[in-house]
C-alpha cells in the first residue's frame, strides 16, 4: 500500500506526504531528505531538500555549529544499507560517542532513534534520507523494509525532478548555451569567437551572463552546473 502511494506521487509535496505515512507505519515521526553536494557546507539548514522536523531544531543546530560534531555521518557514507542508531541505548552499547549538545537537542525534539541511508542520483549527486522518532532501535527486518521503501521513494524523487527540469525552459539564451557548450569542449574565448564569428569581448559577455544566471563563480563551475542540469550534453 505504501509503495502504491509513493508510485502515485506526481510532486515532491505528494511524495513527502506518502513518506510521512511511512514514518508512522514504523512508529517514527519525521522524515528528512538532505543534499550533500557541497562538501564544504557548515550549516545543516542549507542541506535540507525537505523535512518534517520543526525549523527551530535546525536553527539551534546551526547556531551551535553542531554539523562537524555529527558522529554517524562517516558511518552512513561508508555503507549502502540503512544505518540505525539510538540515543536511548545504554552508553556502553552505542557504536560511537554522541556529542552532548546534539543529544540534548534531539531529546528535546523527540528524535531518540534515527535511521539514515545514503543515495546517489544519476548525475552522481549525493543525498541522505533520514527517519527519526521516539521509539527503540529498529529490528533488522524493519531496516530491510525501510531500505527498500527509501530506494523506491528516491527513484520517484528523481523522476519528479527530471520531469520538472524538462518542463522548465533553459535560463540561458541560445548564444549563451553555444558559448558554454564550446567552453565545455575546451575551447578558449578566441577560438569560440572564430567558430561563432563573434569578438572575444562578445564571447566573454555571453559567458559572464551565463555565470550570473546559473549563480556560479567561474567557467569551470558554470560548465559543471550546465552539465548537471543537462543544459548541455
Short mmCIF file of C-alpha atoms in Angstrom, two decimals:
data_model
loop_
_atom_site.label_atom_id
_atom_site.label_comp_id
_atom_site.label_asym_id
_atom_site.label_seq_id
_atom_site.Cartn_x
_atom_site.Cartn_y
_atom_site.Cartn_z
CA UNK A 1 0.00 0.00 0.00
CA UNK A 2 2.82 2.41 0.88
CA UNK A 3 4.65 1.57 -2.35
CA UNK A 4 1.49 2.31 -4.31
CA UNK A 5 1.14 5.70 -2.61
CA UNK A 6 4.75 6.54 -3.39
CA UNK A 7 4.36 5.45 -7.03
CA UNK A 8 1.25 7.61 -7.39
CA UNK A 9 3.03 10.81 -6.29
CA UNK A 10 3.31 13.47 -9.01
CA UNK A 11 5.09 16.18 -6.99
CA UNK A 12 7.67 16.44 -4.22
CA UNK A 13 4.89 17.52 -1.85
CA UNK A 14 2.83 14.44 -2.70
CA UNK A 15 5.86 12.21 -2.33
CA UNK A 16 6.68 13.54 1.13
CA UNK A 17 3.07 13.13 2.23
CA UNK A 18 3.45 9.44 1.34
CA UNK A 19 6.76 9.32 3.22
CA UNK A 20 5.05 10.75 6.29
CA UNK A 21 2.78 7.70 6.16
CA UNK A 22 5.90 5.53 6.05
CA UNK A 23 7.24 7.15 9.24
CA UNK A 24 4.02 6.43 11.10
CA UNK A 25 3.91 2.81 9.89
CA UNK A 26 7.33 2.33 11.50
CA UNK A 27 6.31 4.22 14.67
CA UNK A 28 8.57 7.14 13.73
CA UNK A 29 7.60 10.80 13.48
CA UNK A 30 9.83 12.63 10.98
CA UNK A 31 11.41 12.22 7.55
CA UNK A 32 14.16 14.39 6.06
CA UNK A 33 15.93 14.45 2.69
CA UNK A 34 19.36 16.10 2.74
CA UNK A 35 21.57 17.13 -0.17
CA UNK A 36 25.32 16.54 0.33
CA UNK A 37 26.51 18.22 -2.86
CA UNK A 38 28.52 20.95 -1.12
CA UNK A 39 31.37 19.23 0.77
CA UNK A 40 32.29 22.50 2.50
CA UNK A 41 28.80 23.18 3.88
CA UNK A 42 28.76 24.04 7.59
CA UNK A 43 25.03 24.62 8.10
CA UNK A 44 22.54 21.76 8.24
CA UNK A 45 19.63 24.01 7.25
CA UNK A 46 21.20 24.66 3.84
CA UNK A 47 21.35 20.94 3.12
CA UNK A 48 17.62 20.34 3.56
CA UNK A 49 15.60 19.42 0.49
CA UNK A 50 12.53 18.76 2.62
CA UNK A 51 11.90 17.86 6.26
CA UNK A 52 9.04 17.46 8.72
CA UNK A 53 11.29 18.34 11.69
CA UNK A 54 10.36 21.80 13.08
CA UNK A 55 12.54 24.64 11.77
CA UNK A 56 13.67 25.76 15.28
CA UNK A 57 15.56 22.46 15.57
CA UNK A 58 17.73 23.31 12.56
CA UNK A 59 18.12 26.93 13.68
CA UNK A 60 19.52 25.85 17.04
CA UNK A 61 21.60 23.08 15.45
CA UNK A 62 23.29 25.61 13.16
CA UNK A 63 23.60 28.32 15.79
CA UNK A 64 25.64 25.90 17.91
CA UNK A 65 27.66 24.74 14.86
CA UNK A 66 26.93 21.06 15.50
CA UNK A 67 27.31 19.73 11.96
CA UNK A 68 31.01 18.91 12.36
CA UNK A 69 30.19 17.01 15.56
CA UNK A 70 27.70 14.63 13.91
CA UNK A 71 29.40 11.28 14.60
CA UNK A 72 27.13 8.97 12.48
CA UNK A 73 27.92 10.85 9.25
CA UNK A 74 31.06 8.86 8.39
CA UNK A 75 29.35 5.53 9.05
CA UNK A 76 26.34 6.49 6.88
CA UNK A 77 28.61 7.38 3.96
CA UNK A 78 30.55 4.13 4.22
CA UNK A 79 27.60 1.77 3.88
CA UNK A 80 24.99 1.18 1.19
CA UNK A 81 22.47 -0.07 3.74
CA UNK A 82 20.22 1.86 6.15
CA UNK A 83 22.08 2.66 9.35
CA UNK A 84 20.19 2.88 12.65
CA UNK A 85 21.29 4.35 15.97
CA UNK A 86 19.56 5.46 19.16
CA UNK A 87 20.46 7.87 21.93
CA UNK A 88 18.11 5.75 24.03
CA UNK A 89 20.64 2.90 24.04
CA UNK A 90 22.82 2.44 27.15
CA UNK A 91 26.14 4.27 26.80
CA UNK A 92 28.31 1.10 26.66
CA UNK A 93 26.30 -0.30 23.72
CA UNK A 94 26.47 2.78 21.50
CA UNK A 95 28.70 2.33 18.43
CA UNK A 96 30.08 5.87 18.75
CA UNK A 97 30.13 8.83 21.12
CA UNK A 98 27.27 11.26 20.57
CA UNK A 99 28.06 14.92 21.17
CA UNK A 100 26.27 16.14 24.30
CA UNK A 101 24.88 19.20 22.50
CA UNK A 102 23.37 17.05 19.74
CA UNK A 103 21.97 14.54 22.25
CA UNK A 104 20.35 17.28 24.32
CA UNK A 105 18.80 18.87 21.24
CA UNK A 106 17.49 15.57 19.88
CA UNK A 107 15.97 14.57 23.22
CA UNK A 108 14.10 17.87 23.42
CA UNK A 109 12.61 17.31 19.97
CA UNK A 110 11.87 13.60 20.48
CA UNK A 111 14.48 12.42 17.96
CA UNK A 112 15.57 9.41 20.01
CA UNK A 113 16.06 6.81 17.28
CA UNK A 114 17.29 7.58 13.78
CA UNK A 115 17.65 5.68 10.51
CA UNK A 116 19.66 7.13 7.62
CA UNK A 117 20.57 5.89 4.15
CA UNK A 118 22.84 7.47 1.54
CA UNK A 119 21.55 7.80 -2.01
CA UNK A 120 23.02 8.81 -5.38
CA UNK A 121 21.28 10.49 -8.30
CA UNK A 122 22.01 9.52 -11.90
CA UNK A 123 24.23 12.60 -12.13
CA UNK A 124 26.27 11.46 -9.12
CA UNK A 125 24.72 13.89 -6.64
CA UNK A 126 24.76 12.64 -3.05
CA UNK A 127 21.72 12.63 -0.77
CA UNK A 128 20.75 11.15 2.60
CA UNK A 129 17.21 10.21 3.58
CA UNK A 130 16.68 10.09 7.32
CA UNK A 131 13.81 8.98 9.57
CA UNK A 132 13.57 9.96 13.25
CA UNK A 133 11.27 9.26 16.16
CA UNK A 134 10.83 8.31 19.80
CA UNK A 135 10.96 4.51 19.62
CA UNK A 136 13.51 1.76 20.32
CA UNK A 137 16.06 0.79 17.67
CA UNK A 138 14.55 -0.83 14.54
CA UNK A 139 14.85 -4.57 14.01
CA UNK A 140 16.79 -5.94 11.04
CA UNK A 141 13.54 -6.86 9.29
CA UNK A 142 12.28 -3.30 9.71
CA UNK A 143 15.58 -1.90 8.42
CA UNK A 144 15.34 -4.10 5.32
CA UNK A 145 11.80 -2.90 4.68
CA UNK A 146 12.52 0.78 5.21
CA UNK A 147 15.60 0.47 3.00
CA UNK A 148 13.54 -0.86 0.08
CA UNK A 149 10.92 1.85 0.58
CA UNK A 150 13.64 4.53 0.71
CA UNK A 151 15.14 3.38 -2.60
CA UNK A 152 11.71 3.36 -4.22
CA UNK A 153 10.90 6.84 -2.86
CA UNK A 154 14.21 8.25 -4.09
CA UNK A 155 13.60 6.80 -7.56
CA UNK A 156 10.29 8.68 -7.60
CA UNK A 157 12.01 11.84 -6.33
CA UNK A 158 14.47 11.61 -9.23
CA UNK A 159 11.66 11.03 -11.74
CA UNK A 160 9.75 14.07 -10.46
CA UNK A 161 12.92 16.20 -10.64
CA UNK A 162 13.66 15.10 -14.21
CA UNK A 163 10.11 15.85 -15.32
CA UNK A 164 10.28 19.29 -13.69
CA UNK A 165 13.53 20.07 -15.49
CA UNK A 166 12.05 19.08 -18.85
CA UNK A 167 9.07 21.36 -18.24
CA UNK A 168 11.27 24.31 -17.27
CA UNK A 169 12.77 26.32 -20.14
CA UNK A 170 16.53 26.87 -20.15
CA UNK A 171 17.57 30.02 -18.26
CA UNK A 172 20.27 30.60 -20.90
CA UNK A 173 19.79 32.05 -24.38
CA UNK A 174 20.75 30.09 -27.50
CA UNK A 175 24.00 32.07 -27.85
CA UNK A 176 24.88 31.61 -24.17
CA UNK A 177 24.31 27.87 -24.50
CA UNK A 178 26.56 27.75 -27.57
CA UNK A 179 29.35 29.54 -25.73
CA UNK A 180 29.02 27.24 -22.70
CA UNK A 181 28.91 24.15 -24.94
CA UNK A 182 32.13 25.11 -26.73
CA UNK A 183 33.77 26.00 -23.41
CA UNK A 184 32.90 22.52 -22.15
CA UNK A 185 34.85 21.17 -25.14
CA UNK A 186 37.96 23.06 -24.05
CA UNK A 187 37.77 25.99 -26.45
CA UNK A 188 39.14 29.41 -25.45
CA UNK A 189 37.20 32.65 -25.90
CA UNK A 190 39.27 33.45 -29.01
CA UNK A 191 38.56 30.03 -30.53
CA UNK A 192 34.85 30.27 -29.73
CA UNK A 193 34.79 33.73 -31.31
CA UNK A 194 36.23 32.33 -34.53
CA UNK A 195 33.74 29.45 -34.55
CA UNK A 196 30.70 31.66 -33.90
CA UNK A 197 32.01 34.70 -35.78
CA UNK A 198 32.00 36.85 -32.64
CA UNK A 199 34.54 39.09 -30.97
CA UNK A 200 36.36 37.96 -27.83
CA UNK A 201 34.54 40.71 -25.94
CA UNK A 202 31.12 39.42 -27.04
CA UNK A 203 32.01 35.82 -26.15
CA UNK A 204 33.15 36.91 -22.69
CA UNK A 205 29.94 38.92 -22.24
CA UNK A 206 27.83 35.84 -23.02
CA UNK A 207 29.97 33.84 -20.60
CA UNK A 208 29.58 36.42 -17.83
CA UNK A 209 25.79 36.48 -18.31
CA UNK A 210 25.63 32.67 -18.12
CA UNK A 211 27.75 32.61 -14.97
CA UNK A 212 25.41 35.12 -13.29
CA UNK A 213 22.22 33.35 -14.40
CA UNK A 214 23.35 29.98 -13.03
CA UNK A 215 24.78 31.55 -9.86
CA UNK A 216 28.33 30.35 -10.49
CA UNK A 217 31.71 31.91 -9.73
CA UNK A 218 33.79 30.84 -12.74
CA UNK A 219 33.76 28.97 -16.05
CA UNK A 220 34.65 25.62 -14.50
CA UNK A 221 31.70 25.74 -12.12
CA UNK A 222 29.45 27.01 -14.93
CA UNK A 223 30.27 24.07 -17.19
CA UNK A 224 29.83 21.58 -14.33
CA UNK A 225 26.44 23.02 -13.39
CA UNK A 226 25.25 23.21 -17.01
CA UNK A 227 26.14 19.53 -17.45
CA UNK A 228 24.44 18.60 -14.17
CA UNK A 229 21.27 20.48 -15.19
CA UNK A 230 21.52 18.87 -18.64
CA UNK A 231 21.50 22.26 -20.35
CA UNK A 232 24.36 20.95 -22.49
CA UNK A 233 25.34 17.43 -23.44
#
